[in-house]
Short mmCIF file of the N, C-alpha and C atoms (twelve columns), coordinates in Angstrom:
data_MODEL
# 
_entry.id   MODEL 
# 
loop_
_atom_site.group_PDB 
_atom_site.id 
_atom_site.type_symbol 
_atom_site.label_atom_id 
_atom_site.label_alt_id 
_atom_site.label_comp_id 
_atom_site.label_asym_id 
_atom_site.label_seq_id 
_atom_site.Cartn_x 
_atom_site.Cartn_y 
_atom_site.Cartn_z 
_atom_site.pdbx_PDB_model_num 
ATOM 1   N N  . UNK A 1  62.059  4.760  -41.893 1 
ATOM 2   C CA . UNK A 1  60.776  4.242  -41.551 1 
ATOM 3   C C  . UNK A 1  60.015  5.284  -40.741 1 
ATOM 4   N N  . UNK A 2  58.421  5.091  -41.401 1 
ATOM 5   C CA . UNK A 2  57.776  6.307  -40.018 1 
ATOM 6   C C  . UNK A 2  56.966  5.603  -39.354 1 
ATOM 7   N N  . UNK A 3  56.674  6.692  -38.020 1 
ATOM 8   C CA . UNK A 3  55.906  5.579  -37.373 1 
ATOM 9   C C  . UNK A 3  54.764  5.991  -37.285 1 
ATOM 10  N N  . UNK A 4  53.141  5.574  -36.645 1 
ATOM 11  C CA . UNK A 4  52.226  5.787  -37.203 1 
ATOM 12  C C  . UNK A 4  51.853  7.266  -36.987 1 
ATOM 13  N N  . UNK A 5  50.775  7.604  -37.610 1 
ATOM 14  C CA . UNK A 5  50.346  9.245  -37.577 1 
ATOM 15  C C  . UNK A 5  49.317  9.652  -36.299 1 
ATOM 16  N N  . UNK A 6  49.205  10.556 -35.930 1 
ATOM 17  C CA . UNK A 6  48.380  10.681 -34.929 1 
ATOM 18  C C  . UNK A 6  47.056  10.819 -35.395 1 
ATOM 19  N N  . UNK A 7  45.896  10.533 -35.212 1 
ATOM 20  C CA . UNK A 7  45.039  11.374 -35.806 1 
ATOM 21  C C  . UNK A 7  44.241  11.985 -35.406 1 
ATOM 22  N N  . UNK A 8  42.820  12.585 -35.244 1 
ATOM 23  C CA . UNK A 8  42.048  13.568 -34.598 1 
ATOM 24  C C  . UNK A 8  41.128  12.292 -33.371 1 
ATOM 25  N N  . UNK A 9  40.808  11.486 -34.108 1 
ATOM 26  C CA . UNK A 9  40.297  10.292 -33.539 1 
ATOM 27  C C  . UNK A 9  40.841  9.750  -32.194 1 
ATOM 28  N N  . UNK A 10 41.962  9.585  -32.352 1 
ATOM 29  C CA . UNK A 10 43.301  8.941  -31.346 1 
ATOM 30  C C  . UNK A 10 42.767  10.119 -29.799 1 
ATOM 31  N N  . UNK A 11 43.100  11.889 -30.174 1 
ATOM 32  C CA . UNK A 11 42.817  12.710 -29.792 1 
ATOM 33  C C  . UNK A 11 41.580  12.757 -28.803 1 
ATOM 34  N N  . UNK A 12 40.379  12.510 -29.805 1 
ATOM 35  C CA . UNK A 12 39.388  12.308 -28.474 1 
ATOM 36  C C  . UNK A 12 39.172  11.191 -28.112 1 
ATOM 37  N N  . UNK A 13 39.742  9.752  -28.340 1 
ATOM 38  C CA . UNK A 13 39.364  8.748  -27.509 1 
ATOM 39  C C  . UNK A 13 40.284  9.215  -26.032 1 
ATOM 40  N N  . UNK A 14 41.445  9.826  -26.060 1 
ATOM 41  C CA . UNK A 14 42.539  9.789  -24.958 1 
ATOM 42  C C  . UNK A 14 41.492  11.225 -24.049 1 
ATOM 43  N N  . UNK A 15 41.234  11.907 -24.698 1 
ATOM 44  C CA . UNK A 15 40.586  12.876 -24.139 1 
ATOM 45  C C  . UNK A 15 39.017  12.483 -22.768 1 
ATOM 46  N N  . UNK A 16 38.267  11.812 -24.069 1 
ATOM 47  C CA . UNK A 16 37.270  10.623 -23.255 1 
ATOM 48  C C  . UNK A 16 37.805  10.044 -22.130 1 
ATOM 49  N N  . UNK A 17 38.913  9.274  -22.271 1 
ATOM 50  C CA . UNK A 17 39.307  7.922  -21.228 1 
ATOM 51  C C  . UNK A 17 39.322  9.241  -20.230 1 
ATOM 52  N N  . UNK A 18 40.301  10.300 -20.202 1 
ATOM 53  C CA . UNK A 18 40.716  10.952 -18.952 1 
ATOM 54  C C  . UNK A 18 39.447  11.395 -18.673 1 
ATOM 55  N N  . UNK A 19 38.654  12.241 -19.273 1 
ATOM 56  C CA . UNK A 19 36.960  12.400 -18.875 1 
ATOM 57  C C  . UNK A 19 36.681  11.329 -17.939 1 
ATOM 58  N N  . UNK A 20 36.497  9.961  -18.714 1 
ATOM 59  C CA . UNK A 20 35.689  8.712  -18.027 1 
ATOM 60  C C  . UNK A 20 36.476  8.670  -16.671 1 
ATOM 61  N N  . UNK A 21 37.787  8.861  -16.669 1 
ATOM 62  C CA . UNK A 21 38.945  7.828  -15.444 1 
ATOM 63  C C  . UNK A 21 38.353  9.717  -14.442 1 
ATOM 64  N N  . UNK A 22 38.867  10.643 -14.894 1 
ATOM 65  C CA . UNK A 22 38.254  11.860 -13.591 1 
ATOM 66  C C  . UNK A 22 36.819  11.410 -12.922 1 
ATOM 67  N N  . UNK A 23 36.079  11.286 -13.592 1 
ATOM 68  C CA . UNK A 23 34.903  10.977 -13.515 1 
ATOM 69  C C  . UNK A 23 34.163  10.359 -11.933 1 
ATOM 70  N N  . UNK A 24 35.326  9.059  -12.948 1 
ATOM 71  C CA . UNK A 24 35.056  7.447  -11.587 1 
ATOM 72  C C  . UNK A 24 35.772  8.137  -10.552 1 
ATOM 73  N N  . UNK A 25 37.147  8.962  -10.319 1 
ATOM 74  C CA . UNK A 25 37.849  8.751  -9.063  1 
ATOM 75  C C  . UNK A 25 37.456  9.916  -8.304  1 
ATOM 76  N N  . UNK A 26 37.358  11.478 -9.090  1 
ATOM 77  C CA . UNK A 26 36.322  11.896 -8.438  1 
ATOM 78  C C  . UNK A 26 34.576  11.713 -7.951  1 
ATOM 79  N N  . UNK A 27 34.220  11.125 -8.180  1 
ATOM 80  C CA . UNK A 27 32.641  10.400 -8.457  1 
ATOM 81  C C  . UNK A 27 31.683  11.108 -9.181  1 
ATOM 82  N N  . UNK A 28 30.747  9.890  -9.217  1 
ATOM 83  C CA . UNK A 28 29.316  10.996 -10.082 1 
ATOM 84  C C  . UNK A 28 28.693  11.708 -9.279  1 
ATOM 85  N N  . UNK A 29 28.351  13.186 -10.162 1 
ATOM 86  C CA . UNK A 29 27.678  14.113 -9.552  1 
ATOM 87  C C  . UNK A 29 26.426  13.661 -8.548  1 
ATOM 88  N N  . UNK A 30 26.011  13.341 -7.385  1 
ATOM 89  C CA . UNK A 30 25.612  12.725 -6.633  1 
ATOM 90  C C  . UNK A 30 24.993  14.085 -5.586  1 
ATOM 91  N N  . UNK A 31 23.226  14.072 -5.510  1 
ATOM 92  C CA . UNK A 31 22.961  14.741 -4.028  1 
ATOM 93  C C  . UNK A 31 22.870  13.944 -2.832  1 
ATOM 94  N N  . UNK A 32 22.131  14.476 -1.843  1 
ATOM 95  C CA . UNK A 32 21.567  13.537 -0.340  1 
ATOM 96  C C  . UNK A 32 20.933  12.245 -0.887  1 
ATOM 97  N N  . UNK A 33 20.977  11.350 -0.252  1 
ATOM 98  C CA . UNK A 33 20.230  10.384 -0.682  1 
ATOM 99  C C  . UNK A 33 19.132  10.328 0.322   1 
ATOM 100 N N  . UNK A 34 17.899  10.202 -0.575  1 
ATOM 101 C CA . UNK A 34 16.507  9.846  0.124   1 
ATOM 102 C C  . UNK A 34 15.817  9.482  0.020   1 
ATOM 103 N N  . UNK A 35 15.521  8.364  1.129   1 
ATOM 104 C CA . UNK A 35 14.370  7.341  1.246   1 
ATOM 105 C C  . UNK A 35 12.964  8.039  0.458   1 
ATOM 106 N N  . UNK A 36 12.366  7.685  -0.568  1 
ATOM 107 C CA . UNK A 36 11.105  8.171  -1.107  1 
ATOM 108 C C  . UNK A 36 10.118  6.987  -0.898  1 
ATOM 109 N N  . UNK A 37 9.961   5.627  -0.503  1 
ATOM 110 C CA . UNK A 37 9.191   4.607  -0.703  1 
ATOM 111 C C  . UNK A 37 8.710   4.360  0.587   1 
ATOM 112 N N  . UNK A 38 7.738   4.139  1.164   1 
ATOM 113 C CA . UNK A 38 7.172   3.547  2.327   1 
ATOM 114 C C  . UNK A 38 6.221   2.222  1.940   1 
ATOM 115 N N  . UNK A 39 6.648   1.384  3.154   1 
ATOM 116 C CA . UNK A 39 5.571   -0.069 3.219   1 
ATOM 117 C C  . UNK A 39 5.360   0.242  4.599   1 
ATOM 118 N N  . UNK A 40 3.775   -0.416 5.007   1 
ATOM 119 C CA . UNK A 40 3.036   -0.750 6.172   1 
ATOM 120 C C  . UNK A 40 2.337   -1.787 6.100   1 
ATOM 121 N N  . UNK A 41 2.138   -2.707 7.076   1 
ATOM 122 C CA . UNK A 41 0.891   -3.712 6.992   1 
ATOM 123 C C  . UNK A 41 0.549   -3.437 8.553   1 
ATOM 124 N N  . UNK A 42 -0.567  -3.942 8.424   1 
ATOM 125 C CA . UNK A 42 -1.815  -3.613 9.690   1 
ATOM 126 C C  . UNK A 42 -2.641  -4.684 9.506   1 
ATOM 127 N N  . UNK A 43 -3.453  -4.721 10.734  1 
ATOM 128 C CA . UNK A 43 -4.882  -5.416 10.511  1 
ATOM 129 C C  . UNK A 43 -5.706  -4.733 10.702  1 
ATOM 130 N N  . UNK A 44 -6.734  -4.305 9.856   1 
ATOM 131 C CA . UNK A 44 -8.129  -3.498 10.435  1 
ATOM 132 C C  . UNK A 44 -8.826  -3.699 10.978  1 
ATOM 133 N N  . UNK A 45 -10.255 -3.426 10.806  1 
ATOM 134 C CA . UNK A 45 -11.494 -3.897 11.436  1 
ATOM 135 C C  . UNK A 45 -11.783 -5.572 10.969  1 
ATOM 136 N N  . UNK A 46 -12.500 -5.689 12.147  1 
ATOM 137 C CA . UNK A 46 -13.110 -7.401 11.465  1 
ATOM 138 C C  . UNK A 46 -11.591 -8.465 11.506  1 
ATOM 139 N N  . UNK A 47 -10.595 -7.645 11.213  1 
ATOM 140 C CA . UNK A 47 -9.513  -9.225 11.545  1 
ATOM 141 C C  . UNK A 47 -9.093  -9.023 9.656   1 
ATOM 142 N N  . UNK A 48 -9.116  -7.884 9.200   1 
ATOM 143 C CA . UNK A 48 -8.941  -7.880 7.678   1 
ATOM 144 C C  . UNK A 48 -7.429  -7.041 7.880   1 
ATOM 145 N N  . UNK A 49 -6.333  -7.825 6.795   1 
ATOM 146 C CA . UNK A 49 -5.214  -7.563 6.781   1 
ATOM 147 C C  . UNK A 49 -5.045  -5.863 5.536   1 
ATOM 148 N N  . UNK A 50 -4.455  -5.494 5.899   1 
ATOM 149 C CA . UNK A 50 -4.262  -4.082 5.094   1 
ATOM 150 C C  . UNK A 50 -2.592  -4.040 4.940   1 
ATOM 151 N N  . UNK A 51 -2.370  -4.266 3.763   1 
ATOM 152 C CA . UNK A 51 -0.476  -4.000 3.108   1 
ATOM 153 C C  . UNK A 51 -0.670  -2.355 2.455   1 
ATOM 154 N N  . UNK A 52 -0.100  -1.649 2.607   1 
ATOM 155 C CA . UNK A 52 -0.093  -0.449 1.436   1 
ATOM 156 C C  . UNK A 52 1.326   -0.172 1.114   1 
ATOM 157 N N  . UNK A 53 1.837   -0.417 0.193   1 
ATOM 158 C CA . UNK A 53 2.845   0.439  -0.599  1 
ATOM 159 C C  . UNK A 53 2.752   1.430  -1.354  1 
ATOM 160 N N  . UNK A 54 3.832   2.468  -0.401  1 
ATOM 161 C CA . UNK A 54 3.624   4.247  -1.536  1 
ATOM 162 C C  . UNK A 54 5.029   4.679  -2.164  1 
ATOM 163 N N  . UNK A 55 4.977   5.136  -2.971  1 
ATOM 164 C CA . UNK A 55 6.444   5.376  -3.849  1 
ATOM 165 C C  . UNK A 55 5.790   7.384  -3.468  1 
ATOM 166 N N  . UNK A 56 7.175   7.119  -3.803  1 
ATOM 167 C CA . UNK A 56 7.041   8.998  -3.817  1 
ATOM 168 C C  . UNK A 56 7.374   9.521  -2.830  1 
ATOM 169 N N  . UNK A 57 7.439   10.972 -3.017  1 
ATOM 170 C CA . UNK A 57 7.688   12.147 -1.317  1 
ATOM 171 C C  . UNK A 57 6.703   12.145 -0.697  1 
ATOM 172 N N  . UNK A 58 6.189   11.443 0.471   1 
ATOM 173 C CA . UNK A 58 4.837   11.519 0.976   1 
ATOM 174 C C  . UNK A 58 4.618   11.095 2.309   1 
ATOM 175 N N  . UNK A 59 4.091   11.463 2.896   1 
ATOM 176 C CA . UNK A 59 4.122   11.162 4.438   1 
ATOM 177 C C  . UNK A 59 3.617   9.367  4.585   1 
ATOM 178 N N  . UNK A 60 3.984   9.017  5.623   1 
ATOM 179 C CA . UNK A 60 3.416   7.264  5.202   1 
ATOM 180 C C  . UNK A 60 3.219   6.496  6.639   1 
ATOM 181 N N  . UNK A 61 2.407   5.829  6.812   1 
ATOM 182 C CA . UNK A 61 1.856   5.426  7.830   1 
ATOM 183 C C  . UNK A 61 0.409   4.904  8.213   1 
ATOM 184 N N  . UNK A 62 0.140   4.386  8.973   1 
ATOM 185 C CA . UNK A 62 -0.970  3.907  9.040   1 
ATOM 186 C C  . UNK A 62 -2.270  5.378  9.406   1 
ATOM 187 N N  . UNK A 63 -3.153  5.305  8.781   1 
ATOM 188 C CA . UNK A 63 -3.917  6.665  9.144   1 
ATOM 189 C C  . UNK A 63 -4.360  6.655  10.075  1 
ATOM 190 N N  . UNK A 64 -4.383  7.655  11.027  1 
ATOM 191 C CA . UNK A 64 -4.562  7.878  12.242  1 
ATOM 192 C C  . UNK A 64 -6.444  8.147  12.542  1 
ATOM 193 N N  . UNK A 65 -6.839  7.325  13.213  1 
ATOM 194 C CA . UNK A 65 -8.533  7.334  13.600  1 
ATOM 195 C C  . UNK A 65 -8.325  8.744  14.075  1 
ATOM 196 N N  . UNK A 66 -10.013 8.733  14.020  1 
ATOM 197 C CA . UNK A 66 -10.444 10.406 13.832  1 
ATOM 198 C C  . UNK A 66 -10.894 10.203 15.488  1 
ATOM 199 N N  . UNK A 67 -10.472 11.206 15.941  1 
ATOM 200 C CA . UNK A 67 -11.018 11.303 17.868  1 
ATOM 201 C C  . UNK A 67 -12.471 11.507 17.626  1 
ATOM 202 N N  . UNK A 68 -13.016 11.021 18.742  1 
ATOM 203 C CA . UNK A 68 -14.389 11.016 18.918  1 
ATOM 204 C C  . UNK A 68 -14.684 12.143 19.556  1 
ATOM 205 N N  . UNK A 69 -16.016 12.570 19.254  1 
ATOM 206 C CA . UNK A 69 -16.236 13.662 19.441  1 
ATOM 207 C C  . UNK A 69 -16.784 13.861 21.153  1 
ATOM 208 N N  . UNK A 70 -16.133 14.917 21.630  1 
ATOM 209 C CA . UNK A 70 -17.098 15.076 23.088  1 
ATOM 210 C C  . UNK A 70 -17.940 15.381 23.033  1 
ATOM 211 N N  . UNK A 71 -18.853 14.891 23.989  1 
ATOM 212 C CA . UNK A 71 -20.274 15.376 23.785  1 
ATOM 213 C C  . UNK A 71 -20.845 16.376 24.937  1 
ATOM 214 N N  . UNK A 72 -21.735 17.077 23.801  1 
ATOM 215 C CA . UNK A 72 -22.019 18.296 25.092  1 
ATOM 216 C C  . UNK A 72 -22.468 18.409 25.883  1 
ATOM 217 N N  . UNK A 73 -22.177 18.958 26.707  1 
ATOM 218 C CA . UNK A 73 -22.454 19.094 28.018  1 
ATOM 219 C C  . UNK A 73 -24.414 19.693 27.983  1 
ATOM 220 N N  . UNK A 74 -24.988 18.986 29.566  1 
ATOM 221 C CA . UNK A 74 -26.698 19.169 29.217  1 
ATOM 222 C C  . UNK A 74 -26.785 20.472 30.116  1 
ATOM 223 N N  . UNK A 75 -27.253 21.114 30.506  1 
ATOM 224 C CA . UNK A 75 -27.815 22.214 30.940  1 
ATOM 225 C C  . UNK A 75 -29.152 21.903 32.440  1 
ATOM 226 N N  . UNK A 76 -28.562 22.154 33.113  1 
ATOM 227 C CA . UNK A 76 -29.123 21.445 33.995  1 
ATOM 228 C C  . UNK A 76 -30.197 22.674 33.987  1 
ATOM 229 N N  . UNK A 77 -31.519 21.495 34.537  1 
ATOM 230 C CA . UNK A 77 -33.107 22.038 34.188  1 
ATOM 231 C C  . UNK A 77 -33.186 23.346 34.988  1 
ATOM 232 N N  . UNK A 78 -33.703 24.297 34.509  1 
ATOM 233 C CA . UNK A 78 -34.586 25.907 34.879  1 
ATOM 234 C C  . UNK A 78 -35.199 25.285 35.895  1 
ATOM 235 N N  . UNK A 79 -35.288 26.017 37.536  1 
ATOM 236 C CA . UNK A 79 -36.346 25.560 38.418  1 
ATOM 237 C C  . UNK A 79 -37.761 26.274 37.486  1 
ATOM 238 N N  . UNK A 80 -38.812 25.953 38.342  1 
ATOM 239 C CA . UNK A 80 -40.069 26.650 38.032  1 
ATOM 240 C C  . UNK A 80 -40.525 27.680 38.466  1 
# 
């Protein structure tokens, strides 16, 4: 009696599994992991609610008001 034949097939499924099984126990190729998404909510002017969601690499936060400008200085008056 014989017993069954090997075949090329047999070959790369066993080849695969050890691929797949290295794979899992060493892990998947994997870099840093990083936060890319930001949420904020605020209230603005007037009592009006502001949500923004940003996806992506991007700085995130509520935008910062623009400083007011100083004002210039007067020149005190020329006698006569």
């Amino acid at each position: 009696m014989h017993g069954p034949q090997r075949t090329r097939s047999a070959l790369a499924i066993r080849l695969s599994a050890l691929l797949a099984l290295t794979w899992l126990l060493v892990g998947a190729p994997s870099g840093t992991a990083v936060a890319d998404a930001c949420v904020y909510a605020g209230i603005g002017p007037d009592g009006v609610e502001v949500a923004v969601a940003v996806g992506g690499i991007v700085s995130c936060g509520p935008a910062k008001p623009t400083p007011t400008p100083t004002p210039t200085p007067t020149c005190p008056p020329t006698p006569p």
